[in-house]
Amino acid sequence: MRAIDESPGGPVAVHGLVTVGTAGYWWLDTHAGARLLRGDATGVHAVDLPEGPDGLTPLAVHPADTGPSAVLYGHPGGDYGYLREPAAPDAVLARRPSLVHLERVPSATGGTAGPGFVYTGFAPGARLDDPPVDGLRVAVHRTGEPFAYDRAVALDDGPLALVSVEATGDPAAVLVRSTAHGRTTQRLLRLDPATGRPGLTTVSAASTPRTRMLPGADRWWHGEALGTPRAVLRAGLPGGKEGGERVVLPEGTAVAWAWATRRALLVRTVAGRGAEALYRVDGDTLQARLVAGGRPGDSFPEVAASPAGDCALWLRVSRRPDGTAEGRMELLLDGEDRPRALSATEWPAPVPRTTRYCRAGDGNRLPVQLSGTAGPVLLLEHGGLTALANAPLERALEELARAGQLTLARVGTRSLVPAHRVPGGERGYNDLLHAARLLREESGARRPLLVLGHSMGAVGAARAVLLEPELFDGWILRFPVTDLVGFPYLGIGRHWTGMLGDPSRTDQLSALTALSPLHLPLPAGPLPPLLIQTGTYDTRADARHGLRLADRLRELAAVTHSSYPVGHVERFCQAASRRAVAEVTEFIRRCPAVVVHDLEGASQ
């Protein structure tokens, strides 16, 4: 490790937070490149990484307190990569970021016990340039041995399983979450200390995708329906399947998510008009204590903790008295009352936001946050771009809003649900359309209105334009999902049937067809200009989603389709990502309605 001697200049992206023992790790991206940093009681240091294969980039690094670290190398923004550790003579294709270190693993060849890890990957011989969709397995690896010797763990979920592994407070056990046929099962995988053979014990079935089991050293925490008004947190003794005593938080706070350390639980809450805060729940008393945030302007774009570690790490963005903002990495050790400030960086202060409310077709009131007061209005789904507030595109859009060239409208759309349970396209699928009606009513015809959809958010954006094209002056679909009928045959779409519905079933096929942007009836008149961006290495939203919609609409709209050598996410340090962001901002500026609006404004 190397000491940090200076702060990087220019835009910064912080992401990929990981905690190991009493240290926290994070990626720091700038135009010059990406660095992995370690923060602990001694300060902040840069972590030296081994050279990877030519043309590939580190997607994830899983440090170890002792011994070598495992690194996943793949295409920028991709989901698959070659998993390597310095002592092993080979590599294996794996998915990120499911990898958990174990303290002692007996050798598969009969040797003595040593450090190892459990990961989700594919059989030896699988290739990165043609990543398999089926065949994902859980495997146990011993450091220094060939990956070909790894023990595979049979889950008996069939070929449709989505699998992840998570650390626990037991150094010889991990939690395995697998989803098959729309049902998520949580199992505890524990290694026999003598033979190293894995044993599986089912601990609970996750009733919703937002269910969490967090097995710490002294408490097993259970969160149900996190991020919804029905969220509940419980604490039980190790081995308890559904938790025990309910965790009580201050009145008026809504639980968004939770992370466990060895001894405590860290809870992210939202209160009032979106004020964010972090509470720590002590494992002995179950008392919740505020440890960060709670003030207007505070937000926590990313948080990390592990039941195998002794600390929590987070990125806090706060507003200074002069109106500017600052991003700070903070570390909270078990047993300490206050977090330690590790590093700080300049942060583009977002334009002060005002909130409007639109009424969806099913009667629900949806918040629409407006940043800026001038220029065209760009409507986007609040969570549709990324979970991180410092994503390259969102930072670029904020810069335009501060310069008075754009007004951002973020709508808090609701989670997607299976199509056959969504009468008339409500519950998320049409929320962007209702927000657009509100914005058009407030601004009239004086200001151009554009809509942007990313990933699943592209479903709502595309539906809004195809259903009421007269509302919009342009639309942007980035790495989109557009085919709700053929998605099981595109990339990893076969794993989405529990979330979207199953088109192989006649009763669900009709509902999916009615919601799918690729299958909606086309309007008679022309459509506004359209920009579609796809990623060559995007295994989540397969590029064919965007290609098929572009081909269908060319006779009705001026369609620009661009493909970039990236996956589903972006980084500042990747030139292709910067080009993709620049294309979006340029498309907005050159949209015909925007050009006319700017000329009229200049002449007045």
XYZ file of C-alpha atoms in Angstrom:
604
model
C 0.000 0.000 0.000
C 1.082 3.579 -0.682
C 0.283 6.769 1.218
C -1.940 9.281 -0.585
C 0.035 12.448 -1.192
C -2.511 14.547 -3.056
C -6.192 14.730 -3.932
C -7.210 13.988 -7.506
C -8.341 16.955 -9.555
C -11.455 17.187 -11.687
C -14.692 15.219 -11.347
C -14.610 12.318 -8.910
C -16.716 9.181 -8.665
C -16.670 7.073 -5.503
C -18.072 3.567 -5.659
C -17.556 -0.112 -4.853
C -17.345 0.232 -1.061
C -16.148 -2.888 0.805
C -15.318 -3.477 4.479
C -12.759 -6.032 5.668
C -11.921 -6.372 9.357
C -11.391 -2.820 10.640
C -10.650 -1.262 7.225
C -12.794 0.103 4.429
C -11.958 0.048 0.717
C -13.347 2.115 -2.147
C -12.686 2.997 -5.776
C -11.897 6.597 -6.642
C -12.454 7.398 -10.331
C -11.161 10.471 -12.123
C -10.497 11.306 -15.754
C -6.926 10.123 -15.186
C -7.925 6.640 -14.032
C -9.211 4.618 -11.092
C -7.492 3.869 -7.780
C -8.418 1.470 -5.013
C -8.044 3.154 -1.614
C -7.919 1.690 1.884
C -8.971 3.698 4.921
C -8.290 2.687 8.516
C -7.027 4.114 11.786
C -3.660 4.935 10.190
C -5.118 7.038 7.373
C -5.873 6.536 3.687
C -3.565 4.536 1.417
C -3.589 3.472 -2.227
C -3.705 -0.287 -2.794
C -1.360 -1.680 -5.427
C -3.066 -4.171 -7.740
C -1.420 -6.879 -9.833
C -1.353 -6.467 -13.582
C -4.441 -7.890 -15.257
C -5.004 -9.468 -18.661
C -4.521 -7.174 -21.638
C -7.602 -5.144 -22.531
C -9.442 -5.908 -19.283
C -10.036 -3.745 -16.249
C -10.567 -4.592 -12.553
C -14.318 -4.859 -11.974
C -14.118 -5.755 -8.310
C -11.414 -6.350 -5.723
C -12.003 -8.409 -2.617
C -9.185 -7.599 -0.196
C -8.038 -9.949 2.555
C -6.684 -8.820 5.908
C -3.880 -11.329 5.460
C -2.669 -12.999 2.302
C -3.403 -12.137 -1.321
C -6.505 -10.378 -2.566
C -8.794 -11.747 -5.255
C -9.401 -9.553 -8.310
C -12.114 -9.861 -10.952
C -10.957 -8.626 -14.400
C -13.461 -7.980 -17.180
C -14.762 -5.509 -19.732
C -15.547 -1.985 -18.423
C -18.921 -1.920 -16.720
C -19.489 -5.634 -17.305
C -20.960 -8.255 -14.994
C -18.616 -11.141 -15.814
C -14.872 -11.419 -15.398
C -11.890 -13.685 -14.835
C -11.380 -14.255 -11.120
C -7.696 -14.407 -10.197
C -5.632 -14.546 -7.046
C -1.840 -14.295 -7.182
C -1.043 -17.775 -5.840
C -3.394 -19.708 -8.142
C -1.962 -20.860 -11.503
C -5.224 -20.368 -13.426
C -8.412 -18.290 -13.430
C -12.155 -18.917 -13.568
C -15.066 -16.997 -15.082
C -17.215 -15.482 -12.312
C -19.912 -12.917 -11.716
C -19.390 -9.861 -9.613
C -19.321 -9.076 -6.793
C -20.280 -12.313 -5.021
C -17.113 -13.447 -3.268
C -16.649 -14.069 0.452
C -13.404 -14.909 2.216
C -13.194 -17.785 4.723
C -10.539 -18.123 7.383
C -9.729 -21.829 6.977
C -10.475 -24.157 4.071
C -9.114 -27.749 3.975
C -7.313 -28.589 0.749
C -9.196 -30.400 -1.996
C -6.061 -32.527 -2.519
C -5.754 -33.586 1.101
C -3.419 -30.843 2.322
C -3.665 -28.833 5.525
C -6.263 -26.132 6.058
C -5.599 -22.595 4.825
C -7.412 -19.422 3.783
C -9.936 -19.543 0.964
C -13.163 -18.083 -0.337
C -16.598 -18.907 -1.734
C -17.690 -17.337 -5.032
C -20.375 -17.535 -7.697
C -18.988 -18.485 -11.078
C -18.956 -20.977 -13.904
C -17.167 -24.224 -14.581
C -13.522 -23.995 -15.662
C -13.266 -23.362 -19.388
C -16.124 -20.843 -19.616
C -15.132 -17.862 -21.782
C -15.539 -14.132 -21.145
C -16.167 -13.327 -24.813
C -19.202 -15.649 -24.764
C -20.393 -15.588 -21.141
C -22.853 -18.363 -20.313
C -26.210 -17.491 -18.795
C -26.986 -20.878 -17.301
C -24.683 -22.973 -15.190
C -23.987 -20.420 -12.452
C -22.639 -22.275 -9.451
C -21.383 -21.704 -5.938
C -17.829 -22.951 -5.492
C -15.327 -23.162 -2.622
C -11.726 -22.231 -3.426
C -8.571 -22.689 -1.368
C -5.957 -19.999 -1.843
C -3.046 -21.135 -3.954
C -4.728 -24.135 -5.541
C -5.964 -24.271 -9.138
C -9.530 -23.092 -9.616
C -10.090 -26.379 -11.456
C -9.887 -28.121 -8.059
C -12.695 -26.040 -6.527
C -15.616 -27.797 -4.874
C -19.006 -27.015 -6.455
C -22.026 -26.746 -4.148
C -25.287 -28.224 -5.457
C -28.276 -25.939 -4.820
C -30.933 -28.045 -6.608
C -32.649 -24.917 -7.935
C -32.481 -25.899 -11.581
C -30.908 -23.850 -14.388
C -32.877 -20.656 -13.669
C -31.225 -19.823 -10.334
C -29.746 -16.379 -9.637
C -27.182 -16.831 -6.882
C -25.239 -14.539 -4.568
C -23.127 -15.206 -1.492
C -22.778 -12.951 1.544
C -20.498 -12.959 4.563
C -21.657 -13.963 8.047
C -20.281 -13.558 11.540
C -19.177 -17.213 11.426
C -15.701 -17.414 9.806
C -16.518 -20.868 8.377
C -19.958 -20.039 6.926
C -21.572 -17.852 4.271
C -25.166 -17.027 3.368
C -26.296 -18.186 -0.078
C -29.265 -16.417 -1.709
C -30.742 -18.115 -4.766
C -33.757 -17.195 -6.864
C -35.517 -19.704 -9.063
C -38.995 -19.531 -10.616
C -39.746 -16.288 -8.794
C -38.915 -17.594 -5.303
C -35.845 -16.571 -3.278
C -34.331 -19.031 -0.800
C -31.664 -18.241 1.800
C -29.324 -21.018 2.924
C -26.388 -21.156 5.291
C -23.336 -22.849 3.770
C -20.951 -24.123 6.448
C -17.727 -26.025 5.838
C -16.807 -29.121 7.815
C -13.562 -28.146 9.591
C -12.000 -31.571 9.009
C -12.959 -32.380 5.428
C -13.934 -29.012 3.990
C -17.139 -30.485 2.612
C -19.939 -27.893 2.489
C -23.277 -28.419 4.180
C -26.410 -26.386 3.362
C -29.131 -25.422 5.815
C -32.194 -23.434 4.704
C -32.703 -20.539 7.115
C -35.600 -18.684 5.493
C -37.483 -17.987 2.296
C -37.388 -14.357 1.201
C -40.989 -13.289 0.652
C -39.936 -10.199 -1.340
C -36.794 -9.147 -3.266
C -36.211 -6.614 -0.475
C -35.861 -9.205 2.285
C -32.515 -9.407 4.068
C -31.038 -11.951 6.467
C -27.856 -10.631 8.120
C -26.151 -13.231 10.357
C -23.774 -11.393 12.694
C -21.593 -12.917 15.401
C -24.092 -12.483 18.258
C -27.318 -11.504 16.488
C -29.128 -12.576 13.351
C -30.897 -9.578 11.880
C -33.929 -10.006 9.633
C -35.318 -7.198 7.462
C -38.600 -7.540 5.603
C -39.887 -5.323 2.758
C -37.001 -2.866 3.193
C -37.490 0.417 1.381
C -41.278 0.204 1.567
C -43.801 1.558 4.105
C -44.154 -2.016 5.433
C -40.459 -2.363 6.352
C -39.767 -4.279 9.570
C -36.468 -5.102 11.308
C -36.114 -7.915 13.850
C -33.209 -9.230 15.921
C -32.823 -12.825 17.049
C -30.193 -15.181 18.356
C -27.898 -17.008 15.900
C -29.824 -19.710 14.075
C -33.166 -17.943 14.351
C -34.947 -18.214 11.019
C -37.199 -15.159 11.105
C -35.590 -13.026 13.773
C -37.133 -12.300 17.131
C -37.556 -8.953 18.879
C -38.596 -6.003 16.734
C -36.103 -3.152 16.332
C -37.701 0.204 17.183
C -36.527 3.354 15.388
C -37.561 6.965 16.087
C -41.107 7.770 15.063
C -41.448 9.230 11.595
C -38.417 7.447 10.096
C -38.811 4.939 7.291
C -36.303 2.107 6.954
C -34.618 2.153 3.532
C -31.929 -0.540 3.936
C -29.751 -2.274 6.534
C -26.200 -3.633 6.843
C -24.688 -5.679 9.672
C -21.251 -5.641 11.263
C -20.079 -8.341 13.666
C -21.699 -6.626 16.660
C -24.283 -4.160 15.383
C -26.735 -3.196 12.686
C -26.469 -0.067 10.548
C -29.811 1.245 9.268
C -30.378 3.853 6.582
C -33.570 5.847 7.140
C -35.556 8.534 5.372
C -37.739 11.039 7.185
C -39.796 14.118 6.379
C -38.998 15.566 2.952
C -36.342 13.011 2.155
C -33.874 13.757 4.972
C -31.486 10.789 5.215
C -29.778 9.421 8.312
C -27.803 6.410 9.520
C -28.638 4.723 12.828
C -26.650 2.034 14.600
C -28.540 -0.604 16.554
C -26.509 -2.133 19.376
C -26.677 -5.926 19.409
C -26.983 -6.132 23.213
C -29.570 -3.452 23.996
C -31.281 -3.115 20.583
C -31.218 0.645 21.092
C -31.010 2.721 17.913
C -28.575 5.645 17.998
C -28.062 8.309 15.343
C -24.491 8.185 14.017
C -24.606 10.259 10.810
C -26.857 12.664 8.958
C -30.363 13.736 9.702
C -29.730 17.331 8.601
C -31.174 18.933 5.464
C -28.872 18.334 2.529
C -27.218 15.195 3.907
C -27.324 12.127 1.683
C -25.563 8.760 1.617
C -25.086 7.592 -1.989
C -23.335 4.389 -0.903
C -22.896 2.449 2.350
C -21.062 -0.804 3.099
C -20.687 -3.176 6.047
C -20.177 -6.897 6.502
C -21.187 -9.285 9.302
C -17.618 -10.619 8.980
C -16.090 -7.179 9.666
C -15.810 -4.774 12.567
C -16.736 -1.514 10.856
C -19.130 0.267 8.533
C -18.074 2.607 5.725
C -20.087 5.242 3.906
C -19.930 8.180 1.575
C -21.700 11.219 3.024
C -22.583 14.249 0.896
C -23.323 17.384 2.930
C -24.039 20.997 2.099
C -21.687 23.632 3.501
C -22.998 26.960 4.885
C -21.975 28.710 1.654
C -24.238 26.406 -0.391
C -21.477 24.251 -1.877
C -21.304 20.555 -1.148
C -18.625 18.177 0.104
C -18.259 14.411 -0.179
C -16.655 12.610 2.772
C -15.686 9.008 3.389
C -16.413 8.040 7.003
C -15.603 4.859 8.938
C -17.413 3.682 12.088
C -15.709 0.956 14.104
C -17.625 -1.402 16.358
C -17.234 -0.143 19.905
C -16.748 3.512 18.906
C -19.415 6.196 19.292
C -18.483 8.515 16.443
C -17.385 7.886 12.854
C -13.862 8.711 11.738
C -13.490 11.081 8.788
C -11.133 9.421 6.298
C -11.078 11.740 3.285
C -12.949 14.604 1.667
C -13.411 15.758 -1.901
C -15.066 18.661 -3.622
C -18.576 17.835 -4.654
C -20.743 19.621 -7.200
C -23.503 21.137 -5.107
C -26.877 20.180 -6.578
C -29.237 22.950 -7.506
C -31.765 23.523 -4.696
C -34.760 21.312 -5.353
C -38.465 22.042 -5.180
C -41.066 19.304 -4.995
C -44.289 18.939 -6.937
C -46.756 16.083 -6.721
C -48.551 14.333 -9.541
C -51.447 11.907 -9.205
C -51.039 8.536 -10.885
C -53.932 6.733 -12.558
C -54.464 4.526 -9.501
C -54.791 7.555 -7.208
C -51.315 7.558 -5.648
C -49.488 10.877 -5.232
C -45.943 10.769 -6.627
C -43.214 13.312 -5.749
C -41.531 15.120 -8.653
C -38.337 16.943 -7.641
C -37.255 19.900 -9.793
C -33.632 21.107 -9.957
C -33.164 24.356 -11.867
C -35.562 26.930 -13.280
C -34.358 27.541 -16.847
C -33.811 25.782 -20.147
C -35.573 22.620 -21.351
C -37.052 20.208 -18.810
C -35.516 16.716 -18.654
C -37.732 14.154 -16.929
C -36.040 11.064 -15.516
C -36.769 8.334 -13.045
C -35.076 9.100 -9.736
C -33.596 5.615 -9.312
C -33.463 4.822 -13.009
C -29.960 6.162 -13.728
C -28.074 4.553 -10.876
C -28.113 4.075 -7.148
C -25.162 6.454 -6.885
C -25.719 10.209 -6.841
C -22.257 10.757 -8.338
C -22.827 8.815 -11.580
C -21.079 10.504 -14.522
C -24.281 11.361 -16.378
C -26.145 12.668 -13.379
C -23.164 14.842 -12.469
C -23.100 16.238 -16.023
C -26.817 16.981 -15.914
C -26.440 18.764 -12.581
C -23.706 20.915 -14.125
C -26.123 21.987 -16.883
C -28.808 22.761 -14.310
C -26.414 24.944 -12.288
C -25.449 26.760 -15.484
C -29.118 27.567 -16.179
C -29.194 25.400 -19.318
C -31.463 22.618 -18.025
C -34.132 21.824 -15.452
C -34.022 18.296 -14.048
C -37.292 16.669 -13.037
C -36.871 13.466 -11.027
C -39.948 11.398 -10.305
C -40.049 8.782 -7.554
C -41.566 5.934 -9.570
C -42.669 2.744 -7.864
C -41.177 -0.728 -8.091
C -42.112 -2.853 -11.048
C -44.406 -5.788 -10.357
C -45.379 -8.773 -12.539
C -47.375 -7.535 -15.528
C -50.429 -9.716 -14.871
C -50.809 -7.983 -11.486
C -50.769 -4.476 -12.983
C -54.221 -3.509 -14.263
C -54.055 -0.796 -16.911
C -50.274 -0.397 -16.710
C -50.202 1.319 -13.318
C -47.839 0.719 -10.349
C -44.718 2.106 -11.926
C -45.102 1.446 -15.627
C -47.013 4.696 -16.317
C -45.648 6.901 -13.535
C -43.351 8.863 -15.865
C -46.316 9.607 -18.127
C -48.307 11.120 -15.260
C -45.302 13.232 -14.231
C -44.940 14.453 -17.830
C -48.574 15.561 -17.878
C -47.972 17.597 -14.716
C -44.837 19.228 -16.146
C -46.503 20.056 -19.451
C -49.494 21.544 -17.648
C -47.255 23.758 -15.508
C -44.937 24.928 -18.300
C -47.400 24.880 -21.195
C -45.821 24.932 -24.643
C -43.163 27.452 -23.662
C -40.406 25.024 -22.607
C -39.251 21.846 -24.352
C -39.825 18.603 -22.436
C -37.588 15.548 -22.867
C -37.631 12.203 -21.036
C -34.745 9.875 -20.216
C -34.983 6.212 -19.214
C -32.137 3.909 -18.161
C -32.334 0.112 -17.928
C -35.806 -0.862 -16.624
C -36.584 2.856 -16.417
C -36.614 2.840 -20.219
C -39.890 0.877 -20.114
C -41.711 3.787 -18.480
C -39.974 6.419 -20.618
C -40.737 4.641 -23.900
C -44.338 3.951 -22.909
C -44.863 7.630 -22.068
C -43.715 8.788 -25.519
C -45.527 6.071 -27.476
C -48.796 6.645 -25.612
C -48.763 10.474 -25.752
C -46.029 11.686 -28.133
C -47.439 15.207 -28.248
C -46.216 15.776 -24.678
C -42.536 15.396 -25.591
C -39.875 17.092 -27.703
C -37.244 14.341 -27.423
C -36.447 11.079 -25.638
C -33.332 9.198 -24.576
C -33.097 5.476 -23.789
C -29.806 4.343 -22.274
C -28.930 0.636 -22.052
C -32.680 0.024 -22.215
C -35.077 -2.827 -21.641
C -37.801 -2.568 -24.300
C -38.993 -6.128 -25.079
C -41.258 -7.480 -22.335
C -42.255 -10.448 -24.493
C -38.927 -11.814 -25.720
C -36.784 -10.801 -22.723
C -36.224 -14.392 -21.437
C -34.115 -15.026 -24.563
C -31.988 -11.863 -24.255
C -28.941 -11.840 -21.964
C -29.856 -12.710 -18.391
C -33.530 -11.868 -18.981
C -34.609 -15.440 -18.227
C -34.005 -14.626 -14.567
C -36.587 -11.797 -14.590
C -39.789 -13.825 -14.938
C -40.480 -13.593 -11.202
C -40.246 -9.796 -11.370
C -41.912 -9.079 -14.734
C -44.059 -12.112 -15.510
C -43.637 -15.222 -17.637
C -44.422 -14.797 -21.357
C -44.496 -18.598 -21.808
C -47.798 -18.571 -19.901
C -50.765 -17.491 -22.015
C -52.462 -15.545 -19.238
C -49.307 -13.510 -18.548
C -48.275 -13.094 -22.179
C -51.226 -10.828 -22.965
C -50.418 -8.537 -20.017
C -46.746 -8.338 -20.973
C -47.608 -7.576 -24.596
C -49.825 -4.690 -23.490
C -46.967 -3.189 -21.432
C -44.017 -3.859 -23.753
C -42.701 -0.750 -25.589
C -41.606 -2.970 -28.479
C -45.186 -4.232 -28.918
C -47.279 -1.125 -28.197
C -49.373 0.094 -31.166
C -47.505 2.889 -32.922
C -49.101 6.338 -33.126
C -50.253 7.649 -36.499
C -48.162 10.801 -36.451
C -44.408 11.340 -36.157
C -42.478 10.771 -32.938
C -39.959 13.192 -31.389
C -36.212 12.625 -31.993
C -34.823 9.587 -30.190
C -31.341 8.669 -28.893
C -30.718 5.018 -27.972
C -27.432 3.926 -26.381
C -26.426 0.285 -25.915
C -23.385 -1.447 -24.425
C -21.367 -4.120 -26.207
C -20.694 -5.903 -22.905
C -24.077 -5.236 -21.294
C -25.304 -8.621 -20.095
C -28.159 -7.160 -18.047
C -30.003 -5.142 -20.698
C -28.991 -6.990 -23.859
C -28.178 -4.653 -26.759
C -30.920 -6.275 -28.849
C -33.539 -4.523 -26.699
C -32.374 -1.157 -28.058
C -31.621 -2.377 -31.569
C -35.088 -3.826 -32.113
C -36.862 -0.684 -30.950
C -34.586 1.514 -33.088
C -35.376 -0.555 -36.190
C -39.115 -0.404 -35.486
C -39.245 3.374 -35.084
C -36.988 4.631 -37.888
C -39.914 5.505 -40.165
C -41.631 7.555 -37.438
C -38.720 9.335 -35.764
C -35.189 10.611 -36.278
C -33.446 7.752 -34.465
C -29.811 7.876 -33.365
C -28.433 4.557 -32.149
C -24.953 4.370 -30.610
C -23.089 1.362 -29.273
C -20.269 1.697 -26.743
C -17.687 -0.858 -25.525
C -19.023 -0.786 -21.952
C -21.322 -2.787 -19.731
C -24.331 -1.567 -17.801
C -22.586 0.966 -15.540
C -20.208 3.867 -16.077
C -17.043 5.335 -14.617
C -15.425 8.723 -15.034
C -12.096 7.127 -15.856
C -13.396 5.245 -18.896
C -13.172 7.206 -22.134
C -16.122 5.353 -23.679
C -18.328 6.327 -20.727
C -17.322 9.971 -21.075
C -18.191 9.880 -24.775
C -21.601 8.371 -23.993
C -22.326 11.118 -21.449
C -21.207 13.838 -23.872
C -23.514 12.422 -26.548
C -26.504 12.717 -24.201
C -25.816 16.343 -23.278
C -25.161 17.219 -26.933
C -28.400 15.509 -28.001
C -30.318 17.637 -25.497
C -28.693 20.867 -26.701
C -29.286 20.091 -30.404
C -32.841 18.819 -30.097
C -34.801 20.988 -32.607
C -37.313 22.211 -30.038
C -34.472 23.185 -27.688
C -32.644 25.085 -30.448
C -35.806 27.025 -31.315
C -36.460 27.758 -27.646
C -32.923 29.068 -27.179
C -33.166 31.287 -30.292
C -36.471 32.752 -29.119
C -35.011 33.412 -25.691
C -31.985 35.162 -27.216
C -34.166 37.426 -29.350
C -36.297 38.642 -26.445
